[in-house]
Amino acid sequence: MSFSWKKLEENAVSDSVSLGGLYALLTQSQQQIADYLLQQEERKSKATGSGGSETAIDSRLFSQALSPVIERLDALGEMLGETLWERFSRLEEQLNRVGNGRESVPSPPSQTSTSVPAASVSGLESAIFGESLMGVPEIAGERQALLQGVLANDVDSRYFAGLLMMFQSSTPEKMVLLLKDLGEAFYRWNAHAPYHCEMFESILAQWAQMLCESVGLPNSVEIVRVGQRFDSSRHSSTSRGVEVTQVHGWVVLRGNGSVYSKALVDVQ
């Protein structure tokens, strides 16, 4: 198997330097100008109240505040595309209207409203699932569901995605330990889904076993299903019972078929 981790890292760095840096400069510049205009309006009110003349807004301060953004845009050139130029033009037009007194001071844009560039989303998906899982069309829906959870800051989605990336890049010694954690992370994430993703789980277990085999590990995964009889040698539960009612992880087996780690389950 071949994983292009170096290429993914280079793409991630490129996106961060260009798009992320530019968004930060735009937000910072607009905040600085908004703060300055508020100060000028306060001074103008005080001056008017005491019989003084209104304070004029120096247009040179707009150019000084926007100059870092202009320099960054010129440096990035065609790589940025039309969308960011349009956004910059709208921001500049809005600030000019404020400076001429035709519009109130704008509020700084919320960080949560900033859309994630499509190239960054694609790179993130590739980094989480790797070359093999990205090539399985049957789980495209589950990949998108997990990715959306990560982008929405869902804790269980981020935990599952983090373990997927760790498992692909871990040493053989750590990989066998992460098998148990990977199964439990899947069930934590799947608990929010409207149905149990059996196909995704089966493909995920086969993928994990294939990665183990690629580094010389004979370990495998045994999936537990609801309704199975509780087996104390393979299952672990905090309650007493004879039938599995809910599954929270996988049984991890050694090469000879003996149990390396038990699956967490609920029973009745």
mmCIF file of C-alpha atoms in Angstrom:
data_model
loop_
_atom_site.group_PDB
_atom_site.id
_atom_site.type_symbol
_atom_site.label_atom_id
_atom_site.label_comp_id
_atom_site.label_asym_id
_atom_site.label_seq_id
_atom_site.Cartn_x
_atom_site.Cartn_y
_atom_site.Cartn_z
ATOM 1 C CA MET A 1 0.000 0.000 0.000
ATOM 2 C CA SER A 2 1.143 3.538 -0.735
ATOM 3 C CA PHE A 3 0.133 6.607 1.285
ATOM 4 C CA SER A 4 1.041 10.099 0.012
ATOM 5 C CA TRP A 5 1.415 11.733 3.439
ATOM 6 C CA LYS A 6 4.110 14.188 2.243
ATOM 7 C CA LYS A 7 1.897 15.484 -0.544
ATOM 8 C CA LEU A 8 -1.057 15.894 1.815
ATOM 9 C CA GLU A 9 1.090 17.829 4.283
ATOM 10 C CA GLU A 10 2.378 20.156 1.544
ATOM 11 C CA ASN A 11 -1.176 20.849 0.370
ATOM 12 C CA ALA A 12 -2.303 21.577 3.914
ATOM 13 C CA VAL A 13 0.570 24.015 4.467
ATOM 14 C CA SER A 14 -0.158 25.782 1.171
ATOM 15 C CA ASP A 15 -3.833 26.241 2.026
ATOM 16 C CA SER A 16 -2.985 27.521 5.501
ATOM 17 C CA VAL A 17 -0.434 30.084 4.281
ATOM 18 C CA SER A 18 -2.531 31.475 1.427
ATOM 19 C CA LEU A 19 -6.218 31.276 2.274
ATOM 20 C CA GLY A 20 -6.095 31.162 6.056
ATOM 21 C CA GLY A 21 -3.561 33.997 6.263
ATOM 22 C CA LEU A 22 -5.544 36.205 3.931
ATOM 23 C CA TYR A 23 -8.808 35.722 5.818
ATOM 24 C CA ALA A 24 -6.993 36.688 9.035
ATOM 25 C CA LEU A 25 -5.633 39.878 7.438
ATOM 26 C CA LEU A 26 -9.040 40.858 6.098
ATOM 27 C CA THR A 27 -10.669 40.371 9.488
ATOM 28 C CA GLN A 28 -7.878 42.190 11.351
ATOM 29 C CA SER A 29 -7.942 45.170 8.961
ATOM 30 C CA GLN A 30 -11.696 45.568 9.152
ATOM 31 C CA GLN A 31 -11.540 45.395 12.955
ATOM 32 C CA GLN A 32 -8.841 48.094 13.094
ATOM 33 C CA ILE A 33 -10.813 50.408 10.815
ATOM 34 C CA ALA A 34 -14.060 49.822 12.700
ATOM 35 C CA ASP A 35 -12.313 50.649 16.011
ATOM 36 C CA TYR A 36 -10.855 53.833 14.504
ATOM 37 C CA LEU A 37 -14.234 54.966 13.159
ATOM 38 C CA LEU A 38 -15.859 54.394 16.535
ATOM 39 C CA GLN A 39 -13.203 56.569 18.177
ATOM 40 C CA GLN A 40 -13.769 59.288 15.574
ATOM 41 C CA GLU A 41 -17.526 59.216 16.112
ATOM 42 C CA GLU A 42 -17.016 59.574 19.878
ATOM 43 C CA ARG A 43 -14.710 62.541 19.343
ATOM 44 C CA LYS A 44 -17.165 64.066 16.868
ATOM 45 C CA SER A 45 -20.010 63.772 19.388
ATOM 46 C CA LYS A 46 -17.939 65.385 22.115
ATOM 47 C CA ALA A 47 -16.809 68.185 19.803
ATOM 48 C CA THR A 48 -20.372 68.862 18.627
ATOM 49 C CA GLY A 49 -21.693 68.877 22.159
ATOM 50 C CA SER A 50 -19.138 71.475 23.254
ATOM 51 C CA GLY A 51 -19.648 73.723 20.236
ATOM 52 C CA GLY A 52 -16.588 72.510 18.345
ATOM 53 C CA SER A 53 -16.399 71.438 14.722
ATOM 54 C CA GLU A 54 -16.874 67.841 13.543
ATOM 55 C CA THR A 55 -13.758 65.734 13.205
ATOM 56 C CA ALA A 56 -13.064 64.609 9.647
ATOM 57 C CA ILE A 57 -11.944 61.037 8.939
ATOM 58 C CA ASP A 58 -8.504 60.926 7.379
ATOM 59 C CA SER A 59 -8.749 58.718 4.277
ATOM 60 C CA ARG A 60 -5.021 57.946 4.519
ATOM 61 C CA LEU A 61 -5.721 55.716 7.531
ATOM 62 C CA PHE A 62 -7.870 53.508 5.304
ATOM 63 C CA SER A 63 -4.951 52.993 2.953
ATOM 64 C CA GLN A 64 -2.567 52.291 5.852
ATOM 65 C CA ALA A 65 -4.900 49.715 7.378
ATOM 66 C CA LEU A 66 -5.619 48.021 4.044
ATOM 67 C CA SER A 67 -2.053 48.030 2.712
ATOM 68 C CA PRO A 68 -1.096 44.620 4.264
ATOM 69 C CA VAL A 69 -4.124 43.047 2.585
ATOM 70 C CA ILE A 70 -3.330 44.663 -0.777
ATOM 71 C CA GLU A 71 0.286 43.461 -0.631
ATOM 72 C CA ARG A 72 -0.835 39.922 0.247
ATOM 73 C CA LEU A 73 -3.349 39.850 -2.593
ATOM 74 C CA ASP A 74 -0.743 41.042 -5.084
ATOM 75 C CA ALA A 75 1.709 38.382 -3.888
ATOM 76 C CA LEU A 76 -0.799 35.516 -4.139
ATOM 77 C CA GLY A 77 -2.064 36.601 -7.573
ATOM 78 C CA GLU A 78 -3.956 34.085 -9.632
ATOM 79 C CA MET A 79 -3.733 31.344 -6.975
ATOM 80 C CA LEU A 80 -6.439 33.025 -4.903
ATOM 81 C CA GLY A 81 -9.168 33.084 -7.567
ATOM 82 C CA GLU A 82 -12.038 35.483 -8.207
ATOM 83 C CA THR A 83 -13.951 34.835 -4.982
ATOM 84 C CA LEU A 84 -11.481 36.496 -2.628
ATOM 85 C CA TRP A 85 -11.025 39.475 -4.924
ATOM 86 C CA GLU A 86 -14.784 40.016 -4.932
ATOM 87 C CA ARG A 87 -14.866 39.815 -1.170
ATOM 88 C CA PHE A 88 -12.070 42.357 -0.880
ATOM 89 C CA SER A 89 -13.819 44.721 -3.310
ATOM 90 C CA ARG A 90 -17.049 44.549 -1.310
ATOM 91 C CA LEU A 91 -15.148 45.251 1.903
ATOM 92 C CA GLU A 92 -13.351 48.245 0.353
ATOM 93 C CA GLU A 93 -16.622 49.650 -1.030
ATOM 94 C CA GLN A 94 -18.315 49.279 2.332
ATOM 95 C CA LEU A 95 -15.477 51.031 4.143
ATOM 96 C CA ASN A 96 -15.560 53.906 1.652
ATOM 97 C CA ARG A 97 -19.283 54.397 2.332
ATOM 98 C CA VAL A 98 -18.590 54.457 6.060
ATOM 99 C CA GLY A 99 -15.807 56.984 5.576
ATOM 100 C CA ASN A 100 -18.145 59.267 3.637
ATOM 101 C CA GLY A 101 -20.782 59.075 6.369
ATOM 102 C CA ARG A 102 -23.333 57.180 4.230
ATOM 103 C CA GLU A 103 -23.343 54.012 6.300
ATOM 104 C CA SER A 104 -22.944 52.988 9.943
ATOM 105 C CA VAL A 105 -19.794 51.293 11.207
ATOM 106 C CA PRO A 106 -19.900 47.580 10.224
ATOM 107 C CA SER A 107 -19.503 44.844 12.798
ATOM 108 C CA PRO A 108 -16.451 42.588 12.405
ATOM 109 C CA PRO A 109 -17.337 39.371 10.551
ATOM 110 C CA SER A 110 -17.945 36.331 12.730
ATOM 111 C CA GLN A 111 -15.274 33.631 12.444
ATOM 112 C CA THR A 112 -17.979 30.968 12.278
ATOM 113 C CA SER A 113 -19.395 32.519 9.100
ATOM 114 C CA THR A 114 -16.164 32.041 7.148
ATOM 115 C CA SER A 115 -16.632 29.229 4.651
ATOM 116 C CA VAL A 116 -13.947 26.572 4.350
ATOM 117 C CA PRO A 117 -12.300 26.509 0.885
ATOM 118 C CA ALA A 118 -13.267 23.435 -1.141
ATOM 119 C CA ALA A 119 -9.601 22.491 -1.654
ATOM 120 C CA SER A 120 -9.046 22.446 2.116
ATOM 121 C CA VAL A 121 -12.116 20.238 2.690
ATOM 122 C CA SER A 122 -10.940 17.773 0.058
ATOM 123 C CA GLY A 123 -7.464 17.677 1.586
ATOM 124 C CA LEU A 124 -8.909 17.103 5.056
ATOM 125 C CA GLU A 125 -11.035 14.200 3.837
ATOM 126 C CA SER A 126 -8.013 12.587 2.190
ATOM 127 C CA ALA A 127 -5.921 13.038 5.331
ATOM 128 C CA ILE A 128 -8.583 11.437 7.552
ATOM 129 C CA PHE A 129 -9.438 8.400 5.425
ATOM 130 C CA GLY A 130 -6.276 7.783 3.426
ATOM 131 C CA GLU A 131 -5.935 6.405 -0.057
ATOM 132 C CA SER A 132 -7.650 3.050 0.551
ATOM 133 C CA LEU A 133 -10.857 4.232 2.248
ATOM 134 C CA MET A 134 -11.151 7.170 -0.156
ATOM 135 C CA GLY A 135 -11.339 4.620 -2.960
ATOM 136 C CA VAL A 136 -14.425 2.854 -1.573
ATOM 137 C CA PRO A 137 -17.568 4.456 -3.097
ATOM 138 C CA GLU A 138 -19.928 2.398 -0.895
ATOM 139 C CA ILE A 139 -19.004 4.477 2.174
ATOM 140 C CA ALA A 140 -19.057 7.914 0.528
ATOM 141 C CA GLY A 141 -22.079 8.918 2.630
ATOM 142 C CA GLU A 142 -20.393 7.939 5.898
ATOM 143 C CA ARG A 143 -17.209 9.775 4.900
ATOM 144 C CA GLN A 144 -19.188 12.953 4.278
ATOM 145 C CA ALA A 145 -21.128 12.553 7.547
ATOM 146 C CA LEU A 146 -17.901 12.240 9.539
ATOM 147 C CA LEU A 147 -16.282 15.136 7.692
ATOM 148 C CA GLN A 148 -19.273 17.395 8.365
ATOM 149 C CA GLY A 149 -19.113 16.447 12.036
ATOM 150 C CA VAL A 150 -15.440 17.382 12.180
ATOM 151 C CA LEU A 151 -16.112 20.762 10.528
ATOM 152 C CA ALA A 152 -18.996 21.350 12.971
ATOM 153 C CA ASN A 153 -16.620 20.786 15.945
ATOM 154 C CA ASP A 154 -18.444 17.639 17.081
ATOM 155 C CA VAL A 155 -16.257 16.025 19.749
ATOM 156 C CA ASP A 156 -17.020 12.395 18.862
ATOM 157 C CA SER A 157 -16.454 13.041 15.151
ATOM 158 C CA ARG A 158 -13.096 14.677 15.818
ATOM 159 C CA TYR A 159 -12.055 11.859 18.158
ATOM 160 C CA PHE A 160 -12.913 9.228 15.536
ATOM 161 C CA ALA A 161 -11.195 11.185 12.742
ATOM 162 C CA GLY A 162 -8.105 11.690 14.889
ATOM 163 C CA LEU A 163 -7.813 7.958 15.582
ATOM 164 C CA LEU A 164 -8.206 7.151 11.886
ATOM 165 C CA MET A 165 -5.220 9.389 11.112
ATOM 166 C CA MET A 166 -3.186 8.091 14.063
ATOM 167 C CA PHE A 167 -3.825 4.474 13.123
ATOM 168 C CA GLN A 168 -2.542 4.970 9.574
ATOM 169 C CA SER A 169 0.697 6.599 10.718
ATOM 170 C CA SER A 170 1.440 4.654 13.924
ATOM 171 C CA THR A 171 4.226 2.144 14.542
ATOM 172 C CA PRO A 172 3.364 -1.585 14.660
ATOM 173 C CA GLU A 173 3.680 -1.544 18.459
ATOM 174 C CA LYS A 174 1.114 1.252 18.774
ATOM 175 C CA MET A 175 -1.126 -0.001 15.973
ATOM 176 C CA VAL A 176 -2.186 -3.131 17.830
ATOM 177 C CA LEU A 177 -3.092 -1.032 20.876
ATOM 178 C CA LEU A 178 -5.083 1.427 18.751
ATOM 179 C CA LEU A 179 -7.292 -1.328 17.307
ATOM 180 C CA LYS A 180 -9.420 -1.344 20.462
ATOM 181 C CA ASP A 181 -9.599 2.463 20.601
ATOM 182 C CA LEU A 182 -10.520 2.659 16.906
ATOM 183 C CA GLY A 183 -13.498 0.339 17.372
ATOM 184 C CA GLU A 184 -14.752 2.245 20.414
ATOM 185 C CA ALA A 185 -14.323 5.573 18.590
ATOM 186 C CA PHE A 186 -16.438 4.243 15.720
ATOM 187 C CA TYR A 187 -19.278 3.342 18.090
ATOM 188 C CA ARG A 188 -19.089 6.716 19.863
ATOM 189 C CA TRP A 189 -19.490 8.461 16.509
ATOM 190 C CA ASN A 190 -22.115 6.013 15.174
ATOM 191 C CA ALA A 191 -24.275 6.560 18.280
ATOM 192 C CA HIS A 192 -25.370 9.909 16.751
ATOM 193 C CA ALA A 193 -26.377 8.357 13.407
ATOM 194 C CA PRO A 194 -30.016 7.426 12.659
ATOM 195 C CA TYR A 195 -28.948 3.853 11.884
ATOM 196 C CA HIS A 196 -26.057 1.482 12.567
ATOM 197 C CA CYS A 197 -23.511 1.738 9.734
ATOM 198 C CA GLU A 198 -22.852 -2.004 9.406
ATOM 199 C CA MET A 199 -21.260 -1.799 5.960
ATOM 200 C CA PHE A 200 -18.957 1.017 7.057
ATOM 201 C CA GLU A 201 -17.988 -0.926 10.173
ATOM 202 C CA SER A 202 -17.208 -4.089 8.188
ATOM 203 C CA ILE A 203 -15.112 -2.159 5.648
ATOM 204 C CA LEU A 204 -13.375 -0.286 8.471
ATOM 205 C CA ALA A 205 -12.508 -3.542 10.277
ATOM 206 C CA GLN A 206 -11.155 -5.110 7.068
ATOM 207 C CA TRP A 207 -9.128 -1.945 6.369
ATOM 208 C CA ALA A 208 -7.635 -1.993 9.865
ATOM 209 C CA GLN A 209 -6.717 -5.658 9.539
ATOM 210 C CA MET A 210 -5.138 -5.006 6.126
ATOM 211 C CA LEU A 211 -2.968 -2.250 7.606
ATOM 212 C CA CYS A 212 -1.916 -4.587 10.408
ATOM 213 C CA GLU A 213 -0.926 -7.254 7.889
ATOM 214 C CA SER A 214 1.076 -4.683 5.897
ATOM 215 C CA VAL A 215 3.375 -4.142 8.905
ATOM 216 C CA GLY A 216 3.564 -7.821 9.883
ATOM 217 C CA LEU A 217 0.905 -7.894 12.614
ATOM 218 C CA PRO A 218 -1.327 -11.020 12.722
ATOM 219 C CA ASN A 219 -4.083 -9.336 14.782
ATOM 220 C CA SER A 220 -7.664 -9.217 13.542
ATOM 221 C CA VAL A 221 -11.044 -7.768 14.547
ATOM 222 C CA GLU A 222 -14.210 -9.633 15.520
ATOM 223 C CA ILE A 223 -17.421 -7.602 15.267
ATOM 224 C CA VAL A 224 -20.098 -8.135 17.924
ATOM 225 C CA ARG A 225 -23.787 -7.851 17.012
ATOM 226 C CA VAL A 226 -26.781 -7.026 19.172
ATOM 227 C CA GLY A 227 -28.639 -10.199 20.164
ATOM 228 C CA GLN A 228 -25.525 -12.351 20.548
ATOM 229 C CA ARG A 229 -25.137 -14.380 23.718
ATOM 230 C CA PHE A 230 -22.863 -12.707 26.248
ATOM 231 C CA ASP A 231 -19.439 -14.383 26.375
ATOM 232 C CA SER A 232 -17.320 -13.304 29.327
ATOM 233 C CA SER A 233 -14.155 -14.436 27.529
ATOM 234 C CA ARG A 234 -14.808 -12.035 24.632
ATOM 235 C CA HIS A 235 -17.137 -9.384 26.007
ATOM 236 C CA SER A 236 -16.836 -6.917 28.871
ATOM 237 C CA SER A 237 -19.853 -5.387 30.621
ATOM 238 C CA THR A 238 -20.510 -3.435 33.818
ATOM 239 C CA SER A 239 -23.907 -5.106 34.231
ATOM 240 C CA ARG A 240 -25.125 -8.709 34.424
ATOM 241 C CA GLY A 241 -27.073 -10.502 31.721
ATOM 242 C CA VAL A 242 -27.074 -13.181 29.046
ATOM 243 C CA GLU A 243 -27.786 -11.218 25.857
ATOM 244 C CA VAL A 244 -25.922 -8.313 24.240
ATOM 245 C CA THR A 245 -28.238 -5.300 23.922
ATOM 246 C CA GLN A 246 -25.739 -2.643 22.846
ATOM 247 C CA VAL A 247 -22.188 -2.751 21.453
ATOM 248 C CA HIS A 248 -19.462 -0.199 22.223
ATOM 249 C CA GLY A 249 -16.361 -1.768 20.656
ATOM 250 C CA TRP A 250 -14.610 -4.644 18.921
ATOM 251 C CA VAL A 251 -13.052 -7.911 20.029
ATOM 252 C CA VAL A 252 -9.361 -7.778 19.064
ATOM 253 C CA LEU A 253 -7.798 -11.185 18.403
ATOM 254 C CA ARG A 254 -4.212 -12.402 18.298
ATOM 255 C CA GLY A 255 -2.836 -14.359 15.372
ATOM 256 C CA ASN A 256 -3.708 -17.682 17.023
ATOM 257 C CA GLY A 257 -7.340 -16.658 17.577
ATOM 258 C CA SER A 258 -7.067 -15.943 21.296
ATOM 259 C CA VAL A 259 -8.566 -12.720 22.674
ATOM 260 C CA TYR A 260 -6.178 -9.761 22.907
ATOM 261 C CA SER A 261 -8.822 -7.283 24.156
ATOM 262 C CA LYS A 262 -12.547 -7.665 24.860
ATOM 263 C CA ALA A 263 -15.423 -5.709 23.350
ATOM 264 C CA LEU A 264 -17.368 -3.355 25.605
ATOM 265 C CA VAL A 265 -21.089 -4.221 25.578
ATOM 266 C CA ASP A 266 -24.348 -3.715 27.463
ATOM 267 C CA VAL A 267 -26.352 -6.797 28.399
ATOM 268 C CA GLN A 268 -29.685 -7.844 29.831
#
